Short mmCIF file of C-alpha atoms in Angstrom, two decimals:
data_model
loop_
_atom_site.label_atom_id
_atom_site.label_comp_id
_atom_site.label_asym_id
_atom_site.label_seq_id
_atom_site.Cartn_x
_atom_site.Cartn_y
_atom_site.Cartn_z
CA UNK A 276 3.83 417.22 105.35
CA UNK A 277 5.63 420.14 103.43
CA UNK A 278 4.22 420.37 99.70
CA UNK A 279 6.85 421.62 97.20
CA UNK A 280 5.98 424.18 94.88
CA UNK A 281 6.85 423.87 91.55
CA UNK A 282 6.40 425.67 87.81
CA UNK A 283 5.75 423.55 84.69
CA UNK A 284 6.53 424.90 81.30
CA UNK A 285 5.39 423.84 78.07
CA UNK A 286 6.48 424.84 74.57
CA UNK A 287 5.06 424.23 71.01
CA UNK A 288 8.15 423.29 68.85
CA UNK A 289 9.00 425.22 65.99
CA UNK A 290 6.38 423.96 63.32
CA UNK A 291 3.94 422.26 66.18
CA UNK A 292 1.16 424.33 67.76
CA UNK A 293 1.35 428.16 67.44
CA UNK A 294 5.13 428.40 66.80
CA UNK A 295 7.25 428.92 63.48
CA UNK A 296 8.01 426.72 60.88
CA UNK A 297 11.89 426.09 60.94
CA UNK A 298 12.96 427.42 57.32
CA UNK A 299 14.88 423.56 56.49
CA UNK A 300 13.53 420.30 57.07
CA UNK A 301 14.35 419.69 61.19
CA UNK A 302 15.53 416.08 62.90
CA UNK A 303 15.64 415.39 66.21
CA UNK A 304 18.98 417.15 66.41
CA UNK A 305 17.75 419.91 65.68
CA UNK A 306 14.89 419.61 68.46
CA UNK A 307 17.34 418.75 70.91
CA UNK A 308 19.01 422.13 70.24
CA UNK A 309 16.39 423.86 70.37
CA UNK A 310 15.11 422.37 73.78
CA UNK A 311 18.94 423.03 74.78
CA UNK A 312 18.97 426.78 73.90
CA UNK A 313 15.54 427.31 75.33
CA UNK A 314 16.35 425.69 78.42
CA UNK A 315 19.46 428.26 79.04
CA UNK A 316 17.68 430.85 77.94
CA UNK A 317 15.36 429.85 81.11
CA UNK A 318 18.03 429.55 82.98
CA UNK A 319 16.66 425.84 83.87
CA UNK A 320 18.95 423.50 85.80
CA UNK A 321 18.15 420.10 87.42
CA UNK A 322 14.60 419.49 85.82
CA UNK A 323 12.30 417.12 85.14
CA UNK A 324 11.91 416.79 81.54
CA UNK A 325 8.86 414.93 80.40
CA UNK A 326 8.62 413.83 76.76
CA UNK A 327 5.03 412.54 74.98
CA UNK A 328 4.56 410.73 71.74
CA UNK A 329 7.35 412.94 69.27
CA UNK A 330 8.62 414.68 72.26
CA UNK A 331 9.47 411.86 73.97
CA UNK A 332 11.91 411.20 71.10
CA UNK A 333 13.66 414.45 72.03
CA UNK A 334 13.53 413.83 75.36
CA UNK A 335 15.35 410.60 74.81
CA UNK A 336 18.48 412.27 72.97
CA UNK A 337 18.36 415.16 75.28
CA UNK A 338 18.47 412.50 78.29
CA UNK A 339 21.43 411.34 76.89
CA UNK A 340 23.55 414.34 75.40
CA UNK A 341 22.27 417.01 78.97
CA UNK A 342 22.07 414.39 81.83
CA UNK A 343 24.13 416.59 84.30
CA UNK A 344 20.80 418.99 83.67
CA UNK A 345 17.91 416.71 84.29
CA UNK A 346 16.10 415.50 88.10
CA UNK A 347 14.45 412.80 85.97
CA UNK A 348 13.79 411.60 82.77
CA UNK A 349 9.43 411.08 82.13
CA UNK A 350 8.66 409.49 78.76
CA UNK A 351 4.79 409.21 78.20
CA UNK A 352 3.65 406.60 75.34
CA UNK A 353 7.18 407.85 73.90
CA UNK A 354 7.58 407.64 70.24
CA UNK A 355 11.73 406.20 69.26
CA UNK A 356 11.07 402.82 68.92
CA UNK A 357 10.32 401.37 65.07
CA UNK A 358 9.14 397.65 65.01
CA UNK A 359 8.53 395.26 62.30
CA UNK A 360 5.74 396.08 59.93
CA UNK A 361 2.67 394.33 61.05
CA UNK A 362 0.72 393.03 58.63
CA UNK A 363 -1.54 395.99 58.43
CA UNK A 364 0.76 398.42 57.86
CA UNK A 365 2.64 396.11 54.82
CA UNK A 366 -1.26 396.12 53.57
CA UNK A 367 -0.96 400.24 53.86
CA UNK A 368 2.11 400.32 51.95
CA UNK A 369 1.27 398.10 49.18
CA UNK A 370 -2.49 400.38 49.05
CA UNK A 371 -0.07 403.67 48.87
CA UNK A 372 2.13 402.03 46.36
CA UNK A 373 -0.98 400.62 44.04
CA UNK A 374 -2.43 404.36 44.58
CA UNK A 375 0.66 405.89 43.46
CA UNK A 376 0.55 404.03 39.98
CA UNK A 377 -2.57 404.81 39.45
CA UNK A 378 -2.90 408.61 40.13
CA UNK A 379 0.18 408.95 37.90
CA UNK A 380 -1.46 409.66 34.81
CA UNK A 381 -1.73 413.50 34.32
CA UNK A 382 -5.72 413.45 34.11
CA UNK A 383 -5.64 411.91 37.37
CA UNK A 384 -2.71 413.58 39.63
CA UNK A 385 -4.70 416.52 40.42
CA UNK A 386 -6.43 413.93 42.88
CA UNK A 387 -2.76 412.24 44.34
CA UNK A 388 -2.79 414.37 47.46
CA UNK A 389 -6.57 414.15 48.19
CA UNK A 390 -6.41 410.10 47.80
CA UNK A 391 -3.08 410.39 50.15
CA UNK A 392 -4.45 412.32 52.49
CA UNK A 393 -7.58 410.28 52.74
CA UNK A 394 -5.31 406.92 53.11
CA UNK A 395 -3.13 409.24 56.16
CA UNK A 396 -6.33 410.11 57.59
CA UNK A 397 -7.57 406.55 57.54
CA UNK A 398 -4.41 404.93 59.15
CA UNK A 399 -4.59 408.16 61.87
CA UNK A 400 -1.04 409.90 60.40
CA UNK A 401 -3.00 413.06 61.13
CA UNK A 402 -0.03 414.85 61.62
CA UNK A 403 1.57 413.83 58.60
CA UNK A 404 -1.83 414.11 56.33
CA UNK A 405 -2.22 417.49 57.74
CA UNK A 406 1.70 418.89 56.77
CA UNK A 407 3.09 420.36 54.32
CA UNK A 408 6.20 421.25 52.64
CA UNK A 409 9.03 421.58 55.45
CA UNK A 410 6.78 420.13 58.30
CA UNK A 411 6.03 416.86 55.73
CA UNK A 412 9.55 416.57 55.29
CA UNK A 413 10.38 417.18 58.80
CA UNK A 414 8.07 414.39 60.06
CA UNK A 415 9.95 412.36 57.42
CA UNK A 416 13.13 412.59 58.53
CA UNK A 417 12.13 412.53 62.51
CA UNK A 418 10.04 408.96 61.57
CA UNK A 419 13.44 407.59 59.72
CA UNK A 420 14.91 407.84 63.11
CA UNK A 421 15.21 404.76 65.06
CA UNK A 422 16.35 405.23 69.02
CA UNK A 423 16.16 401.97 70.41
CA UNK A 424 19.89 401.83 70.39
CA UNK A 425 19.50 405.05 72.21
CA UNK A 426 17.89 403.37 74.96
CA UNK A 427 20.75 402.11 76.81
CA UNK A 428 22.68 404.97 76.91
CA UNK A 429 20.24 406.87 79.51
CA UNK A 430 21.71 407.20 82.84
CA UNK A 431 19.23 409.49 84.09
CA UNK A 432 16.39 408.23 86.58
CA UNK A 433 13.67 407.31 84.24
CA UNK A 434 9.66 406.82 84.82
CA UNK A 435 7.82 405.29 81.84
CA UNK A 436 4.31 405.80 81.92
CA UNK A 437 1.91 403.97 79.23
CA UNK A 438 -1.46 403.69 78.70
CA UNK A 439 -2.70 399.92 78.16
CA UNK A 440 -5.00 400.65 75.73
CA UNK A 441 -2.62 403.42 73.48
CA UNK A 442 -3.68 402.48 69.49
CA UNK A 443 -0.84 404.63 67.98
CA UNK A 444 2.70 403.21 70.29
CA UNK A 445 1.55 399.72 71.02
CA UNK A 446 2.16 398.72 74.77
CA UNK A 447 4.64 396.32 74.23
CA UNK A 448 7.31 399.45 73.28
CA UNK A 449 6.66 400.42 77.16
CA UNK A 450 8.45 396.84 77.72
CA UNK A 451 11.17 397.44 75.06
CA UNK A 452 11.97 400.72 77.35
CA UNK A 453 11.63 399.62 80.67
CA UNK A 454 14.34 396.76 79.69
CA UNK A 455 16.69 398.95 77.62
CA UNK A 456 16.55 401.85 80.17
CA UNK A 457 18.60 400.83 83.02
CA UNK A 458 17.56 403.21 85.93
CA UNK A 459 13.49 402.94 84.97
CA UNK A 460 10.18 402.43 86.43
CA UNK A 461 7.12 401.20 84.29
CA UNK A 462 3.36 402.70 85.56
CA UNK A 463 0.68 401.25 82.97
CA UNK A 464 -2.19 403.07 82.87
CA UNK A 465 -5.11 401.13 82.49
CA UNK A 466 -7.38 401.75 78.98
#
């Protein structure tokens, strides 16, 4: 059988990887632009566009605001979703909360971002435990964002791949989007 050739391209966003740090604090807009604008600037038409973890967020509004430009829609243990607070991360606020009060003093606020990023490092928020300054708020503002509304509005052929075993986006989100996503396939990775 004839094998079709085809080119993959990956891209740091602006403040990820090896790229520049946007000069305001970005949202998923903003992303969504920017994947928009690079796209053209590739002269891309009728792609697959596969989204993982934050960039499946992206992916999700660009799904929905591009769809004449995309062959398919691939989310990858996508990030969007927000669910109830489990009881560990209630426990994590109430810890950052306490922590707050008591590095408040001025003898003791020197150590506030240490202790922070220590608690961030703990609860694997690498990401946000490692930014700073427009990136920290960027994350903020991204996080804030909940999609699952979103969901519904994707027309484009979707496949939603998961990995069973994924600590950080829990595998019953995959569910949430194979049911809000109406033209989608679920593949679960096992472990």
């Amino acid at each position: 059988s004839k094998v079709n050739n085809c080119n993959a391209v990956t891209i740091d966003f602006p403040g990820f990887g090896k790229s520049i740090t946007p000069k305001k604090p970005w949202g998923i807009e903003d992303y969504t632009d920017f994947i928009s604008k690079f796209t053209q600037e590739l002269k891309l038409e009728n792609f697959f566009l596969l989204g993982h973890s934050f960039g499946g967020r992206v992916a999700i509004k660009f799904s929905i605001q591009y769809p004449e430009k995309l062959e398919s829609l691939i989310l990858c243990n996508s990030a969007g979703i927000r669910g109830k607070p489990s009881f560990k991360s209630r426990i994590i606020f109430l810890i950052a909360r306490i922590g707050n009060a008591v590095f408040t003093p001025k003898l003791l606020v020197r150590f506030k971002d240490s202790a922070r990023n220590i608690l961030y490092s703990f609860i694997r928020k690498r990401d946000y435990a490692k930014a700073s300054g427009v990136m920290k708020e960027t994350i903020k503002k991204v996080l804030n964002e909940n999609l699952l509304e979103d969901l519904s509005k994707i027309k484009t052929k979707t496949l939603i791949i998961w990995g069973s075993g994924d600590k950080m986006v829990s595998l019953k989100f995959a569910h949430i989007f194979k049911e809000k996503i109406g033209n989608s396939q679920l593949e679960i990775l096992p472990k």
